[in-house]
Amino acid sequence: MATNAITFRQRWRYRIDSFLARGSGPLFLSLIVAFFGSIALIGAMRWLFHQFAPDTEHNFSDQLWVIFLQLTDPGNMVQDNDTPTIFKTAAVVAGITGVVIFSAFIAFLTTALDQAIAHLKKGHSQVLESGHSLILGWSPRVVEILRELVEANESESNPVVVILAEKDKEEIDEYLRSHFTDRRNTRIVTRSGAPASVQALDRVSAREAKSAIVLAHCNPAASLENKLSSDAKVVKTVLAIESRLEEGADFSIVAEIFTDRNRQVVKDIAPEMVSVIDAEEILAKIMVQTSRTSGLSVVYSELLSFEGCEMYFHNNPAWAGLRFDRLQFHFPDGVPIGIRAPDGEIEIRPAPDRKMTAEEEILIVAEDDSTIEFLPQPVMTPSTGTIPDKRIRLKFERQLILGWSYKAPIIIREYADYVLDGSQIDVMVKDPPPQLMETIRNLDAESTATVRLIDKDPLICDELASMSPFLYNNVIILPQKPSMDSEPERIDSETIVVLLHLRKLQKALTEAGKTVETKLITEVLESLNQELVSHAGVNDFIISDRMVSMIFAQISEERDIQHVYDNLFQEDGSEIYVKPAWLYFDKLPVTCRFGDLMQVAQKRDGEICIGYKLSALESDADANYGIKLIPLKDSEITLTKQDSLVVVAEDDR
């Protein structure tokens, strides 16, 4: 078979292409070789010329120096003004050659610099850090997570947070520049790459990090297929991280998983270091608890955040033999609420007469871990007295849910665990699809409460008024027809419209002389809308992204704190409540010290008081909506019948 002959020119061009394809290193080396080769070639020319027309002004070494100067600066050709003409020819050749070589060299430097900057912008360079926090993946929660980690790192030296996501680095950096500016002492490093890639994890020094937060790849409104795909990617990422760590490494992984079966898969990868979060379930439980106890959302916001009071584990062998109820008065700042045994078992609100051992740790609510100090003697002696034998009687309740989201079934099931059998839960949704109707029928069948679906539009004031919403005990506002493409701003705007309708209806009832006791609870997606929602008259609101981000950040810093959350966010066991002051005092108003409040709470089934709520300030954002946690034990407080105590207790009665 005949073939076309390859010409010398084609072969030469092919070799040049292959040479240039090797990168900048060989090109730079070729320029160096060309420079010194030019010195040698022009030096040979001048030596030859010297044989025919001797240059008496310079010896050969001097002539090499002149060549070097002429190559680097053509202006040095004047040094051959007094030499024979043939030497002037060599000077011109040297000058022109130098211009060509140095022009190529400048072009090389410019191109190399552009390539280096482009490479950096791609986010593929190595991260040389240790002890840093990793955020793997991207979602709107990233900014809230960063805000919490920055707060937690404020007392650290040179803290670093590294973000690895399948997004363009320039896009990530631009987003953070416009949405997150208060970085304080924390450096934020961004890289582009697949979180499930072992090579990408090596680039961000995952082995040297202290923790990793693995985010879901879709939002809760996504289809089941997308959720399963997200879970698969999270599982691969956790597996990739685990493969890069040494056995027994002190590392914390927090992963966001949607389905139960995949949660167990992730837990089995590394049970000692992986914490799996179901964000929607946590938010649903918090909303239910908040609806039953006004002000609880503010309490949780403070306890879950690194700003304000937090929960810490603390150990001091000196408390061995001391009863738990007496232990609470040995801390100038902080109130113990639980015990962690040497085997890791955590008990919230242990028996008051439980005696401490030297090996046990306490779970304490305090302003900061640096302020926790156990004193051998009590910081105060509380006054003694009796408490009234009063209880909040359980009664049939009516709950109204406006809208529908993927956490609504969890909310309904949680409600059914709290209320008396036969209580009523109504769900108001415009044009409910057949799938939702089937879900409501199933919930009604399995629940001890009556669950009904009402086909009306909460965004229309007259239709909302027809439901008589203020005849219900609680009204929960959820997103109206959310989808995976729903913008948080649009959802919050619709929520505010519903709240304004409710405020209008409430105002009409108040002007008619009727008392309104219904609590309004809503979910807010954008933290920037917090003030608007508060102004619209809502009693409690949950900023969903911020709340979940707080939990992610807290668990990434202290892995065992998840066991505390598991205990607090369920109906069984001890929980946090905001209870009316009249349950603890026969006569109100009363002026007492915070330590006295702790004492009266102990007498009521071993409850633990961690703060109080002043109803006169519940609309004042600057006063934390009337909530004060962990005041000084000898500080005086005046409580009225409308005020409340924040306690850890068995139930809300």
XYZ file of C-alpha atoms in Angstrom:
653
model
C 0.000 0.000 0.000
C 1.486 3.339 -1.088
C 1.992 6.042 1.507
C 2.862 9.701 1.152
C 6.480 10.447 1.934
C 7.068 12.554 5.044
C 9.038 15.661 4.183
C 11.865 17.049 6.248
C 9.789 20.165 6.972
C 6.880 18.100 8.311
C 9.157 16.025 10.511
C 10.894 19.145 11.825
C 7.568 20.859 12.661
C 6.360 17.699 14.370
C 9.441 17.628 16.592
C 9.021 21.298 17.466
C 5.365 20.690 18.389
C 6.332 17.727 20.557
C 9.027 19.784 22.254
C 6.693 22.713 23.022
C 4.014 20.301 24.294
C 6.343 19.279 27.138
C 5.576 22.531 28.945
C 7.424 25.646 30.025
C 10.487 23.912 31.482
C 12.041 22.716 28.191
C 11.217 26.063 26.536
C 13.031 27.994 29.272
C 15.994 25.623 29.001
C 16.099 26.119 25.213
C 16.281 29.921 25.673
C 19.214 29.523 28.060
C 20.962 27.202 25.601
C 20.258 29.651 22.748
C 21.744 32.528 24.772
C 24.988 30.797 25.636
C 25.115 29.175 22.185
C 24.931 32.657 20.670
C 27.863 33.766 22.831
C 29.858 30.764 21.600
C 28.883 31.243 17.924
C 29.534 34.999 17.822
C 32.739 34.424 19.822
C 33.874 32.001 17.105
C 33.027 34.638 14.465
C 35.126 37.281 16.244
C 38.013 34.821 16.674
C 37.905 34.125 12.947
C 37.765 37.828 12.129
C 40.707 38.356 14.472
C 42.812 36.078 12.237
C 42.330 38.433 9.237
C 42.039 41.786 11.004
C 43.486 41.661 14.509
C 41.659 43.617 17.244
C 44.491 45.134 19.251
C 42.095 46.719 21.789
C 40.673 43.458 23.256
C 41.991 40.005 23.979
C 39.667 37.012 23.440
C 38.221 36.965 26.990
C 37.457 40.671 26.678
C 35.684 40.002 23.405
C 33.445 37.338 25.069
C 32.493 39.924 27.708
C 31.663 42.454 24.963
C 29.470 39.831 23.255
C 27.595 39.195 26.537
C 26.976 42.919 26.991
C 25.811 43.338 23.380
C 23.403 40.402 23.705
C 21.868 41.783 26.906
C 21.827 45.422 25.756
C 22.165 46.428 22.033
C 23.393 49.838 23.205
C 26.739 48.202 23.953
C 27.427 47.944 20.195
C 29.200 51.343 20.566
C 32.129 49.468 22.091
C 33.035 48.380 18.523
C 33.117 51.932 17.122
C 36.890 51.893 16.858
C 37.259 48.299 15.654
C 37.494 47.069 12.046
C 34.285 46.838 9.997
C 33.997 43.053 10.259
C 33.872 43.350 14.084
C 31.083 45.924 13.724
C 29.190 43.256 11.735
C 29.574 40.823 14.653
C 28.321 43.533 17.036
C 25.158 44.044 14.921
C 24.546 40.271 14.834
C 24.954 40.114 18.648
C 22.576 43.048 19.192
C 19.842 41.642 16.944
C 20.227 38.133 18.408
C 19.953 39.542 21.937
C 16.756 41.408 21.072
C 15.238 38.205 19.628
C 16.258 36.025 22.600
C 15.160 38.484 25.312
C 11.880 39.206 23.508
C 11.215 35.483 23.512
C 12.247 35.344 27.181
C 9.808 38.150 28.146
C 7.047 36.443 26.195
C 7.888 33.204 28.007
C 7.698 34.889 31.442
C 4.381 36.546 30.593
C 2.878 33.288 29.367
C 4.218 31.320 32.343
C 2.823 33.899 34.768
C -0.577 33.847 33.036
C -0.594 30.058 33.170
C 0.324 30.078 36.859
C -2.488 32.528 37.673
C -4.923 30.499 35.556
C -3.869 27.342 37.396
C -4.431 29.023 40.756
C -7.861 30.224 39.624
C -8.792 26.662 38.711
C -8.246 25.707 42.356
C -6.095 22.655 41.710
C -3.024 23.642 43.703
C -1.875 21.898 46.887
C -3.062 23.050 50.330
C -0.276 22.929 52.910
C -2.206 23.228 56.188
C -2.772 21.126 59.291
C -5.436 21.139 61.981
C -7.888 22.802 59.582
C -11.630 22.244 59.083
C -12.870 20.845 55.765
C -16.165 21.660 54.068
C -16.764 19.158 51.255
C -19.464 20.106 48.780
C -21.488 23.253 48.229
C -24.908 24.488 49.337
C -26.490 27.727 50.576
C -25.641 26.536 54.101
C -21.922 27.065 53.507
C -22.036 30.717 54.601
C -23.866 29.887 57.840
C -21.443 27.039 58.561
C -18.509 29.375 57.953
C -20.061 31.952 60.286
C -20.233 29.365 63.078
C -16.713 28.026 62.480
C -15.299 31.568 62.471
C -17.011 32.204 65.813
C -15.627 28.936 67.208
C -12.103 29.719 65.972
C -11.933 33.226 67.387
C -9.737 32.124 70.296
C -7.547 29.897 68.079
C -4.203 30.832 66.550
C -4.188 31.020 62.731
C -7.339 28.920 62.126
C -8.071 27.733 58.585
C -11.217 26.459 56.859
C -10.778 24.735 53.475
C -13.688 24.361 51.040
C -13.542 21.680 48.334
C -16.460 21.674 45.896
C -17.304 20.800 42.309
C -17.600 24.467 41.391
C -15.267 26.911 39.710
C -12.900 28.428 42.284
C -13.491 31.941 40.978
C -17.240 31.466 41.391
C -16.804 30.260 44.988
C -14.471 33.125 45.872
C -16.773 35.732 44.326
C -19.785 34.338 46.200
C -17.947 34.403 49.527
C -16.637 37.927 48.896
C -20.189 39.196 48.441
C -21.949 37.074 51.100
C -19.377 36.554 53.844
C -16.987 39.339 54.807
C -16.620 39.035 58.610
C -13.861 36.420 58.671
C -12.038 37.787 61.732
C -8.881 35.734 62.277
C -9.944 32.755 60.145
C -8.405 32.152 56.722
C -10.691 30.577 54.140
C -9.033 28.536 51.386
C -11.072 27.322 48.409
C -10.307 24.557 45.957
C -12.172 23.083 43.000
C -12.538 19.333 42.700
C -14.689 16.289 43.412
C -14.977 15.694 47.191
C -15.156 11.943 46.554
C -11.803 11.991 44.712
C -8.868 10.681 46.717
C -6.520 12.888 44.703
C -8.620 15.979 45.451
C -8.671 15.096 49.166
C -4.897 14.773 49.111
C -4.670 18.237 47.539
C -6.585 19.751 50.492
C -4.475 17.784 53.025
C -7.429 15.797 54.379
C -5.078 13.581 56.390
C -3.835 16.597 58.361
C -7.310 18.131 58.937
C -9.219 17.870 62.234
C -12.760 17.537 60.859
C -14.849 17.383 57.695
C -18.414 18.472 56.992
C -19.827 16.593 53.973
C -22.798 18.439 52.461
C -25.621 16.979 50.397
C -25.609 17.589 46.634
C -29.272 18.650 46.421
C -31.885 20.358 48.570
C -34.632 18.571 50.550
C -37.214 19.464 47.878
C -35.411 17.355 45.270
C -36.867 14.141 43.866
C -36.146 10.806 45.502
C -33.866 9.928 42.584
C -31.770 13.059 43.168
C -31.673 12.400 46.909
C -30.421 8.850 46.346
C -27.793 10.204 43.945
C -26.728 12.754 46.571
C -26.527 10.076 49.251
C -24.361 7.912 46.984
C -21.919 10.785 46.475
C -21.799 11.520 50.213
C -21.142 7.824 50.959
C -18.267 7.807 48.443
C -16.848 10.999 49.958
C -16.937 9.607 53.504
C -15.320 6.393 52.278
C -12.611 8.386 50.480
C -11.871 10.421 53.627
C -11.710 7.299 55.772
C -9.247 5.725 53.330
C -6.843 8.676 53.743
C -6.836 8.612 57.559
C -4.652 6.547 59.817
C -6.321 3.936 61.992
C -7.546 5.447 65.246
C -7.147 9.026 63.993
C -8.854 11.723 66.068
C -11.059 12.987 63.272
C -14.699 14.062 63.094
C -16.858 13.600 59.977
C -20.336 15.135 59.783
C -22.380 13.900 56.815
C -25.785 15.001 55.521
C -27.840 11.993 54.357
C -31.490 11.873 53.247
C -32.469 8.181 53.469
C -32.416 5.819 56.457
C -30.707 2.961 54.654
C -27.821 5.151 53.526
C -27.424 6.626 57.019
C -26.632 3.180 58.344
C -24.195 2.569 55.482
C -22.288 5.745 56.341
C -22.257 4.948 60.074
C -20.806 1.518 59.366
C -17.860 3.010 57.453
C -16.284 4.495 60.587
C -18.623 4.389 63.625
C -16.146 6.149 65.902
C -15.716 9.238 63.742
C -18.831 9.630 61.547
C -21.927 11.564 62.630
C -24.892 11.406 60.256
C -27.354 14.311 60.155
C -30.948 14.283 58.914
C -31.486 18.044 58.694
C -35.210 17.893 57.920
C -35.967 15.634 60.885
C -34.052 17.876 63.279
C -35.830 21.003 62.036
C -39.226 19.319 62.264
C -38.639 18.243 65.865
C -37.408 21.691 66.849
C -40.492 23.287 65.266
C -42.824 20.995 67.199
C -41.051 21.627 70.495
C -40.994 25.358 69.787
C -44.717 25.403 69.038
C -45.395 23.901 72.446
C -43.041 26.218 74.357
C -42.897 29.869 73.331
C -39.353 31.245 73.259
C -37.679 27.874 72.841
C -36.368 28.736 69.373
C -34.307 31.559 70.901
C -32.947 29.178 73.532
C -31.930 26.630 70.907
C -30.419 29.317 68.687
C -28.133 30.362 71.518
C -27.239 26.871 72.726
C -26.522 25.538 69.237
C -24.453 28.556 68.211
C -20.851 29.287 69.161
C -22.043 32.782 70.036
C -23.470 33.103 73.557
C -23.902 30.135 75.886
C -22.865 26.678 74.736
C -22.725 23.115 76.028
C -19.330 21.736 77.040
C -17.902 18.573 78.569
C -15.743 19.226 81.616
C -13.853 17.051 84.105
C -12.457 17.710 87.587
C -11.622 14.791 89.943
C -12.111 17.112 92.946
C -15.901 16.721 92.769
C -15.789 12.995 93.578
C -18.519 12.120 96.112
C -20.471 15.362 95.597
C -24.191 15.082 94.867
C -25.256 16.311 91.431
C -27.811 18.779 92.809
C -25.137 20.390 95.035
C -22.590 20.357 92.218
C -24.623 22.981 90.336
C -23.746 25.652 92.915
C -19.959 25.112 92.717
C -19.530 26.932 89.367
C -19.399 30.755 89.191
C -20.343 30.516 85.498
C -22.354 27.642 84.142
C -24.958 25.085 85.159
C -24.322 21.317 84.838
C -27.195 19.522 83.073
C -25.797 16.011 82.552
C -23.052 13.446 83.079
C -20.828 11.550 80.650
C -19.634 8.220 82.040
C -16.153 6.820 81.269
C -17.704 4.487 78.664
C -19.124 7.497 76.795
C -22.740 7.063 77.930
C -24.447 10.439 78.394
C -27.242 11.018 80.909
C -29.219 14.262 80.739
C -30.732 15.475 84.034
C -29.478 12.690 86.328
C -31.065 12.078 89.700
C -30.395 14.953 92.148
C -28.846 12.597 94.729
C -26.536 10.983 92.164
C -22.957 11.127 93.518
C -20.171 12.064 91.152
C -17.028 9.982 90.592
C -13.573 11.286 89.702
C -13.699 9.639 86.248
C -17.014 11.148 85.168
C -17.395 14.311 83.110
C -20.219 16.801 83.343
C -22.187 18.349 80.507
C -22.383 22.027 81.417
C -24.062 25.057 79.868
C -21.624 27.974 80.156
C -20.643 31.252 78.508
C -17.297 29.852 77.359
C -15.088 26.866 78.161
C -12.462 29.266 79.543
C -14.920 30.474 82.212
C -15.742 26.990 83.562
C -14.206 26.647 87.029
C -15.132 24.189 89.777
C -14.765 25.671 93.266
C -14.436 23.514 96.409
C -17.048 25.682 98.159
C -20.475 26.733 96.813
C -20.562 30.180 95.216
C -23.853 30.856 97.045
C -26.361 29.250 99.379
C -29.875 29.326 97.899
C -32.867 30.103 100.021
C -35.098 27.198 101.046
C -38.834 27.087 100.724
C -41.741 25.136 99.338
C -43.140 25.105 95.826
C -46.805 24.909 94.864
C -48.206 21.583 93.731
C -49.287 22.796 90.313
C -49.284 21.055 86.956
C -50.292 22.031 83.444
C -53.160 19.702 82.608
C -53.087 17.927 79.276
C -56.063 18.743 77.067
C -57.249 18.168 73.557
C -55.374 20.389 71.146
C -55.951 21.734 67.678
C -52.965 22.360 65.418
C -53.055 24.114 62.042
C -50.323 23.641 59.431
C -50.366 26.177 56.578
C -48.509 24.833 53.557
C -46.564 21.643 53.045
C -42.925 20.659 52.946
C -40.881 17.516 53.264
C -40.684 17.907 57.029
C -44.483 18.119 57.460
C -45.017 14.330 57.995
C -42.364 14.384 60.726
C -44.073 17.380 62.358
C -47.421 15.546 62.377
C -45.925 12.377 63.849
C -44.074 14.370 66.515
C -47.266 16.231 67.437
C -49.103 12.940 67.854
C -46.498 11.843 70.421
C -47.102 14.962 72.557
C -50.876 15.555 72.464
C -53.799 13.617 73.915
C -55.451 10.999 71.764
C -58.158 12.544 69.644
C -56.455 15.905 69.195
C -56.842 17.514 65.778
C -54.212 18.412 63.175
C -55.428 20.289 60.082
C -53.273 20.826 56.991
C -54.263 23.686 54.668
C -52.859 23.420 51.127
C -54.052 24.834 47.811
C -54.781 22.209 45.107
C -53.197 19.256 46.922
C -51.903 16.591 44.509
C -53.130 12.957 44.810
C -49.831 11.922 46.387
C -50.316 14.415 49.217
C -53.898 13.234 49.758
C -52.634 9.672 50.104
C -49.942 10.802 52.573
C -52.556 12.552 54.740
C -54.788 9.456 54.724
C -51.854 7.308 55.866
C -50.889 9.760 58.596
C -54.473 9.884 59.848
C -54.642 6.082 59.923
C -51.405 5.632 61.859
C -51.804 8.586 64.238
C -53.731 8.818 67.505
C -54.672 12.378 66.436
C -57.167 13.235 63.697
C -55.336 14.503 60.606
C -57.369 16.410 58.004
C -56.496 18.012 54.643
C -58.227 21.287 53.701
C -58.036 22.481 50.094
C -57.678 26.254 50.549
C -55.032 28.856 49.732
C -53.281 30.397 52.792
C -52.108 33.275 50.576
C -55.716 34.485 50.157
C -56.843 36.316 53.293
C -60.549 35.385 53.018
C -59.796 31.690 52.626
C -57.406 31.841 55.570
C -60.033 33.667 57.665
C -62.584 30.929 56.905
C -60.368 28.510 58.864
C -60.621 30.658 62.048
C -56.879 30.167 62.628
C -56.913 31.764 66.081
C -59.183 29.037 67.416
C -56.217 26.667 67.122
C -53.561 26.211 69.816
C -50.722 26.565 67.327
C -50.329 27.643 63.720
C -47.238 26.489 61.836
C -46.437 28.211 58.534
C -44.480 26.072 56.073
C -43.379 26.882 52.491
C -46.204 27.060 49.964
C -45.658 24.380 47.292
C -41.856 24.150 47.519
C -39.846 22.546 44.752
C -36.187 21.964 44.079
C -36.170 25.124 41.955
C -37.870 27.322 44.576
C -35.926 30.414 45.501
C -35.545 30.924 49.284
C -36.394 34.613 48.856
C -39.678 33.774 47.126
C -40.588 31.217 49.789
C -39.849 33.680 52.591
C -41.858 36.376 50.801
C -44.902 34.096 50.670
C -44.411 33.237 54.338
C -44.414 36.951 55.205
C -47.626 37.436 53.187
C -49.322 34.682 55.224
C -48.046 36.266 58.449
C -49.436 39.659 57.441
C -52.829 38.065 56.780
C -52.709 36.450 60.221
C -51.700 39.731 61.855
C -54.654 41.452 60.205
C -57.038 38.761 61.484
C -55.483 38.896 64.954
C -55.838 42.677 65.088
C -59.530 42.416 64.216
C -60.096 39.937 67.043
C -58.188 42.094 69.529
C -60.189 45.189 68.589
C -63.363 43.162 69.145
C -62.206 42.505 72.708
C -61.322 38.845 72.203
C -58.223 37.266 73.736
C -55.830 35.561 71.318
C -53.626 32.797 72.750
C -52.662 31.036 69.527
C -48.910 30.712 68.967
C -47.538 31.368 65.469
C -44.435 29.428 64.400
C -42.749 29.596 61.030
C -39.644 28.478 59.203
C -37.429 31.180 57.686
C -34.941 30.179 54.992
C -32.963 33.432 54.682
C -31.487 34.833 57.912
C -31.693 38.339 56.400
C -35.495 38.076 56.649
C -35.413 37.493 60.408
C -36.328 41.074 61.335
C -39.179 41.224 58.796
C -40.697 38.003 60.115
C -40.374 39.194 63.704
C -42.061 42.488 62.808
C -44.914 40.584 61.139
C -46.012 39.324 64.555
C -44.765 35.716 64.701
C -44.146 34.250 68.167
C -41.292 31.938 67.219
C -39.389 31.304 64.025
C -36.777 28.802 62.925
C -34.061 30.005 60.560
C -33.615 26.596 58.978
C -30.250 26.948 57.230
C -28.719 28.692 60.230
C -30.060 26.129 62.709
C -28.797 23.135 60.739
C -25.475 24.850 60.075
C -25.053 25.404 63.805
C -25.536 21.700 64.440
C -23.068 20.762 61.668
C -20.425 23.096 63.086
C -20.971 22.036 66.711
C -20.692 18.312 65.959
C -17.617 18.850 63.774
C -15.910 20.487 66.775
C -17.250 18.063 69.430
C -18.407 14.701 68.083
C -20.158 13.486 71.263
C -22.467 16.506 71.334
C -24.674 14.679 68.802
C -25.728 12.253 71.560
C -26.924 15.258 73.545
C -28.958 16.516 70.589
C -30.443 13.055 70.032
C -31.677 13.153 73.628
C -32.976 16.723 73.596
C -34.779 16.526 70.242
C -37.058 13.622 71.055
C -40.246 13.193 73.042
C -38.803 10.542 75.385
C -36.280 11.589 78.020
C -35.352 15.070 79.193
C -35.839 18.142 77.041
C -35.587 21.911 77.335
C -38.791 23.762 78.171
C -39.826 27.342 78.891
C -42.296 26.930 81.756
C -44.470 29.606 83.380
C -43.168 31.031 86.664
C -46.467 30.363 88.465
C -45.612 26.661 88.479
C -42.760 27.435 90.906
C -44.085 30.270 93.124
C -47.325 30.700 95.082
C -47.182 34.472 94.937
C -46.041 36.639 92.036
C -44.379 39.023 91.382
C -41.352 37.818 93.324
C -37.773 39.073 93.533
C -35.114 36.412 94.001
C -31.647 35.382 92.904
C -30.962 33.100 89.954
C -29.540 30.519 92.379
C -32.917 30.491 94.119
C -34.578 29.688 90.784
C -32.184 26.754 90.396
C -33.173 25.530 93.863
C -36.946 25.688 93.312
C -36.540 23.919 89.963
C -34.659 21.087 91.675
C -37.556 20.608 94.053
C -39.847 20.045 91.100
C -38.865 16.507 90.045
C -35.170 17.389 89.806
C -35.579 19.948 87.028
C -32.528 22.038 86.128
C -32.989 25.775 85.620
C -30.597 27.292 83.061
C -32.250 30.684 82.575
C -35.456 32.690 82.450
C -37.711 34.620 80.065
C -39.162 38.076 80.749
C -42.415 38.550 78.849
C -42.022 42.337 78.794
C -38.997 41.917 76.477
C -40.221 39.091 74.232
C -40.509 41.429 71.220
C -37.120 43.098 71.795
C -34.452 41.571 69.551
C -31.687 43.548 71.317
C -32.734 41.906 74.615
C -32.623 38.435 73.012
C -36.447 38.397 73.028
C -36.491 38.324 76.829
C -34.387 35.153 77.128
C -31.425 35.186 79.534
C -29.349 32.029 79.917
C -26.810 31.349 82.688
C -26.881 34.660 84.572
C -24.730 35.038 87.672
C -26.154 32.911 90.458
C -26.382 35.835 92.881
C -27.988 38.199 90.326
C -31.502 39.354 91.281
C -34.537 38.892 89.046
C -38.118 40.071 89.452
C -40.596 37.615 87.957
C -44.250 38.239 87.178
C -47.045 35.807 86.368
C -46.316 36.230 82.644
C -42.619 35.366 82.987
C -41.058 31.896 82.639
C -38.151 29.692 83.638
C -35.965 27.872 81.095
C -35.532 24.358 82.466
C -34.340 20.891 81.549
C -37.239 18.647 82.525
C -39.031 15.390 81.799
C -42.159 17.000 80.329
C -43.843 20.365 79.769
C -46.390 20.061 82.591
